[in-house]
């Protein structure tokens, strides 16, 4: 990037005016040339301090961002390339501990070249300290939202950056584990950018500097409002009458003009922000929408299928979303709408079965309340993996089936003319699903269970 802001300039850009309060730092006595006695290290350290006005490569403090108080961990790249040494680790450890004591989210604003060469392995082991502090903060149920600046490489990316719950990236920033001086000479430089990390599912979104305070403030506000009450199922947006036959239910669910996930989310949530990527190199923007939004003043996490076949990265992203919401105590809404899991060869190579299994596990283990609405096609296990056991409803223009009627007929070796009858025998209609106990009610219709009426 052409312009690199100093740590103090970043604080001024993000913090609500007059709210930043710098933390006190642990003191550590060290030899003039550091723990390794590296010739000239002490002089280089002194020059960095004189040039930047800082005593170390990171400043830490509390501030309000968009009205939400957080611990800010801000790197100063001008101080020895923002590198991590023992005293950097002392500051980071103290900042995370302060966050846990005061129940505050942590915002690392990272710009670093990695570990400090002049401190050798003692510098590298600071990554273990950072990882432990991050893990303890995660266990405490506190959010971590990283902003990766230019450059973010080495261990700083592999811990404070990529290890955060949410990763926002400045456009054009150099982001990657390998810094520019150590990567292969023939490496494509485009692979080591913020844009590439978003495309690969390692970061959630690109945010321009002028939008950073508003965007970060929205994220912090949404991630710091736990709630124990389940989400009510959204009102049905499509037809209100119930399908007469199984085949009719399937046709209606497949109708091109039927309301899809984006329409339901826009109608139900007053604002929302998206997460992207499975942190394993994949995204599924065409098959799964995940993120956090606001409904009647409280935060709701959502994972919504779009009507397309869901790919492995989509299932992994949904599992990531549910586990994060569970840890933060945020209720989850899932919208089921898929003909089934993607079943092409590439999906198998990407681990479709393992991804679906992991989502089943995330749903089964969740302690936060989950609510599901089937808004279209409910195709086999690829749809069921996203459904909340005991708290799933359906819309009048949806169906849920062990498999698509056409495929069921093929498996049972029935002729094509028996597909319609097969749909009826499978009992896929919303009213059938209520009678079978698969769903607890039909949103916007008169058919529901007596025990748990649907609003």
Coordinates of N, CA, C and O in Angstrom, one line a residue, residues 66-143:
X66 N -17.2 2.9 17.6 CA -18.7 2.9 17.3 C -19.5 2.6 18.5 O -20.6 2.1 18.4
X67 N -19.0 3.0 19.7 CA -19.8 2.9 20.9 C -19.6 1.7 21.7 O -20.1 1.5 22.8
X68 N -18.8 0.7 21.2 CA -18.5 -0.5 21.9 C -17.1 -0.5 22.4 O -16.1 -0.3 21.6
X69 N -16.9 -0.7 23.7 CA -15.5 -0.7 24.2 C -14.8 -2.0 23.9 O -15.4 -3.1 23.9
X70 N -13.5 -1.9 23.6 CA -12.7 -3.1 23.2 C -11.2 -2.8 23.6 O -10.8 -1.7 23.8
X71 N -10.5 -3.9 23.6 CA -9.0 -3.8 23.7 C -8.4 -3.7 22.3 O -8.6 -4.6 21.5
X72 N -7.7 -2.6 22.1 CA -7.0 -2.5 20.8 C -5.5 -2.9 20.9 O -4.9 -2.4 21.8
X73 N -5.1 -3.7 20.0 CA -3.6 -4.1 20.0 C -3.1 -3.6 18.6 O -3.5 -4.2 17.6
X74 N -2.4 -2.6 18.6 CA -2.0 -1.9 17.3 C -0.5 -2.0 17.1 O 0.3 -1.5 17.9
X75 N -0.2 -2.5 16.0 CA 1.3 -2.7 15.6 C 1.8 -1.4 14.9 O 1.1 -0.7 14.2
X76 N 3.0 -1.1 15.3 CA 3.8 0.0 14.7 C 4.8 -0.6 13.7 O 5.9 -1.0 14.2
X77 N 4.5 -0.6 12.4 CA 5.5 -1.2 11.5 C 6.8 -0.5 11.4 O 7.8 -1.1 11.1
X78 N 6.7 0.8 11.7 CA 8.0 1.6 11.7 C 9.0 1.2 12.7 O 10.1 1.6 12.6
X79 N 8.6 0.5 13.7 CA 9.5 0.0 14.8 C 9.9 -1.4 14.5 O 9.3 -2.4 14.7
X80 N 11.1 -1.4 13.8 CA 11.7 -2.7 13.5 C 10.8 -3.6 12.7 O 10.7 -4.8 13.0
X81 N 10.1 -3.0 11.8 CA 9.2 -3.8 10.9 C 8.0 -4.4 11.7 O 7.5 -5.5 11.2
X82 N 7.6 -3.8 12.8 CA 6.5 -4.4 13.6 C 6.8 -5.8 14.1 O 5.9 -6.6 14.4
X83 N 8.0 -6.1 14.3 CA 8.4 -7.5 14.6 C 8.1 -7.8 16.1 O 8.0 -6.9 16.9
X84 N 8.0 -9.1 16.4 CA 7.6 -9.6 17.7 C 8.9 -10.0 18.4 O 9.6 -10.9 17.9
X85 N 9.1 -9.4 19.6 CA 10.2 -9.9 20.5 C 9.6 -10.2 21.8 O 8.4 -10.2 22.0
X86 N 10.5 -10.4 22.8 CA 10.1 -10.8 24.1 C 9.2 -9.7 24.8 O 8.2 -9.9 25.4
X87 N 9.6 -8.4 24.6 CA 8.9 -7.3 25.2 C 7.5 -7.1 24.5 O 6.6 -6.7 25.1
X88 N 7.5 -7.4 23.2 CA 6.2 -7.4 22.5 C 5.3 -8.4 23.1 O 4.1 -8.1 23.3
X89 N 5.8 -9.6 23.3 CA 5.0 -10.6 23.9 C 4.5 -10.3 25.3 O 3.3 -10.6 25.6
X90 N 5.3 -9.6 26.1 CA 4.8 -9.1 27.4 C 3.6 -8.2 27.2 O 2.6 -8.3 28.0
X91 N 3.7 -7.3 26.3 CA 2.6 -6.3 26.1 C 1.3 -7.1 25.6 O 0.2 -6.8 26.1
X92 N 1.5 -8.0 24.7 CA 0.3 -8.7 24.1 C -0.3 -9.5 25.2 O -1.5 -9.6 25.3
X93 N 0.5 -10.2 26.0 CA -0.1 -11.0 27.1 C -0.8 -10.2 28.1 O -1.9 -10.6 28.5
X94 N -0.3 -9.0 28.4 CA -1.0 -8.1 29.4 C -2.3 -7.6 28.8 O -3.3 -7.5 29.5
X95 N -2.3 -7.3 27.5 CA -3.5 -6.8 26.8 C -4.6 -7.9 26.8 O -5.8 -7.6 27.1
X96 N -4.3 -9.1 26.5 CA -5.3 -10.1 26.5 C -5.8 -10.4 27.9 O -7.0 -10.7 28.1
X97 N -4.9 -10.4 28.9 CA -5.4 -10.6 30.3 C -6.3 -9.5 30.7 O -7.3 -9.8 31.4
X98 N -6.0 -8.3 30.3 CA -6.9 -7.1 30.7 C -8.3 -7.4 30.0 O -9.3 -7.1 30.7
X99 N -8.3 -7.8 28.8 CA -9.6 -8.1 28.1 C -10.4 -9.1 28.8 O -11.6 -8.9 29.0
X100 N -9.8 -10.2 29.3 CA -10.5 -11.2 30.1 C -11.1 -10.7 31.4 O -12.2 -11.0 31.8
X101 N -10.2 -9.9 32.1 CA -10.7 -9.4 33.4 C -11.9 -8.5 33.2 O -12.8 -8.5 34.0
X102 N -11.8 -7.7 32.2 CA -12.9 -6.7 32.0 C -13.9 -7.1 31.0 O -14.8 -6.2 30.7
X103 N -13.9 -8.3 30.5 CA -14.9 -8.8 29.6 C -15.0 -8.0 28.4 O -16.1 -7.6 28.0
X104 N -13.9 -7.7 27.7 CA -13.9 -6.9 26.5 C -13.4 -7.7 25.3 O -12.6 -8.6 25.4
X105 N -14.0 -7.4 24.1 CA -13.5 -8.0 22.9 C -12.1 -7.5 22.6 O -11.7 -6.4 23.0
X106 N -11.3 -8.3 21.8 CA -10.0 -7.9 21.4 C -9.9 -7.6 19.9 O -10.4 -8.4 19.1
X107 N -9.3 -6.5 19.6 CA -9.1 -6.1 18.2 C -7.6 -6.0 17.9 O -7.0 -4.9 18.1
X108 N -7.0 -7.0 17.3 CA -5.6 -6.8 16.8 C -5.6 -6.1 15.5 O -6.3 -6.5 14.6
X109 N -4.8 -5.0 15.4 CA -4.7 -4.3 14.2 C -3.2 -4.5 13.7 O -2.3 -3.9 14.2
X110 N -3.1 -5.5 12.8 CA -1.8 -6.1 12.6 C -1.0 -5.5 11.4 O -1.6 -5.4 10.4
X111 N 0.2 -5.2 11.6 CA 1.2 -4.8 10.6 C 2.5 -5.3 11.0 O 3.2 -4.6 11.8
X112 N 3.0 -6.4 10.6 CA 4.2 -7.0 11.1 C 4.9 -7.8 10.0 O 4.3 -8.4 9.2
X113 N 6.2 -7.9 10.1 CA 7.0 -8.7 9.3 C 7.3 -10.1 9.9 O 7.9 -11.0 9.3
X114 N 6.8 -10.3 11.2 CA 7.0 -11.6 11.8 C 7.9 -11.5 13.1 O 8.0 -10.4 13.7
X115 N 8.6 -12.5 13.4 CA 9.4 -12.6 14.6 C 10.7 -11.8 14.4 O 11.3 -11.7 13.3
X116 N 11.3 -11.3 15.5 CA 12.5 -10.4 15.5 C 13.7 -11.3 15.4 O 14.0 -12.1 16.3
X117 N 14.5 -11.1 14.3 CA 15.6 -12.0 14.1 C 16.7 -11.8 15.2 O 17.3 -12.8 15.6
X118 N 16.9 -10.6 15.7 CA 17.9 -10.4 16.7 C 17.7 -11.0 18.0 O 18.5 -11.0 18.9
X119 N 16.5 -11.6 18.2 CA 16.2 -12.3 19.4 C 16.0 -13.8 19.2 O 15.7 -14.6 20.1
X120 N 16.2 -14.2 18.0 CA 16.2 -15.7 17.6 C 15.0 -16.4 18.1 O 13.9 -15.9 18.0
X121 N 15.2 -17.6 18.6 CA 14.1 -18.5 19.0 C 13.3 -17.9 20.2 O 12.1 -18.2 20.3
X122 N 13.9 -17.1 21.0 CA 13.1 -16.4 22.0 C 12.0 -15.5 21.5 O 11.0 -15.4 22.1
X123 N 12.3 -14.9 20.3 CA 11.3 -14.2 19.6 C 10.2 -15.1 19.0 O 9.0 -14.8 19.2
X124 N 10.6 -16.2 18.4 CA 9.7 -17.1 17.8 C 8.7 -17.6 18.8 O 7.5 -17.8 18.5
X125 N 9.2 -18.0 20.0 CA 8.3 -18.6 21.0 C 7.3 -17.6 21.5 O 6.3 -18.1 22.2
X126 N 7.4 -16.3 21.2 CA 6.3 -15.4 21.6 C 5.0 -15.8 20.9 O 3.9 -15.5 21.4
X127 N 5.1 -16.5 19.8 CA 3.9 -16.9 19.1 C 3.1 -17.9 19.9 O 1.9 -17.9 19.9
X128 N 3.8 -18.7 20.7 CA 3.1 -19.7 21.6 C 2.4 -18.9 22.7 O 1.3 -19.3 23.1
X129 N 3.0 -17.8 23.2 CA 2.4 -17.0 24.2 C 1.1 -16.4 23.6 O 0.0 -16.4 24.3
X130 N 1.2 -15.8 22.4 CA 0.1 -15.2 21.8 C -1.0 -16.2 21.5 O -2.2 -16.0 21.8
X131 N -0.7 -17.4 21.1 CA -1.7 -18.4 20.8 C -2.4 -18.8 22.1 O -3.6 -19.1 22.1
X132 N -1.7 -19.0 23.2 CA -2.3 -19.3 24.4 C -3.2 -18.2 24.9 O -4.3 -18.5 25.4
X133 N -2.8 -17.0 24.8 CA -3.7 -15.9 25.2 C -4.9 -15.8 24.4 O -6.0 -15.6 24.9
X134 N -4.8 -16.0 23.1 CA -5.9 -16.1 22.2 C -6.9 -17.2 22.6 O -8.1 -17.0 22.6
X135 N -6.3 -18.4 22.9 CA -7.1 -19.5 23.3 C -7.9 -19.3 24.6 O -9.1 -19.6 24.7
X136 N -7.2 -18.7 25.5 CA -7.9 -18.4 26.8 C -9.0 -17.4 26.6 O -10.0 -17.5 27.3
X137 N -8.8 -16.4 25.8 CA -9.8 -15.4 25.5 C -11.0 -16.0 24.8 O -12.1 -15.7 25.0
X138 N -10.7 -16.9 23.9 CA -11.8 -17.6 23.2 C -12.6 -18.5 24.2 O -13.8 -18.5 24.1
X139 N -11.9 -19.1 25.1 CA -12.5 -20.0 26.1 C -13.4 -19.1 27.0 O -14.4 -19.6 27.5
X140 N -13.0 -17.9 27.2 CA -13.8 -17.0 28.0 C -15.0 -16.4 27.4 O -15.8 -15.7 28.0
X141 N -15.2 -16.8 26.1 CA -16.4 -16.3 25.4 C -16.3 -14.9 24.9 O -17.4 -14.2 24.7
X142 N -15.1 -14.4 24.6 CA -14.9 -13.1 24.1 C -14.5 -13.1 22.7 O -13.7 -13.9 22.2
X143 N -15.0 -12.1 21.9 CA -14.8 -12.1 20.5 C -13.4 -11.5 20.2 O -12.9 -10.6 20.9

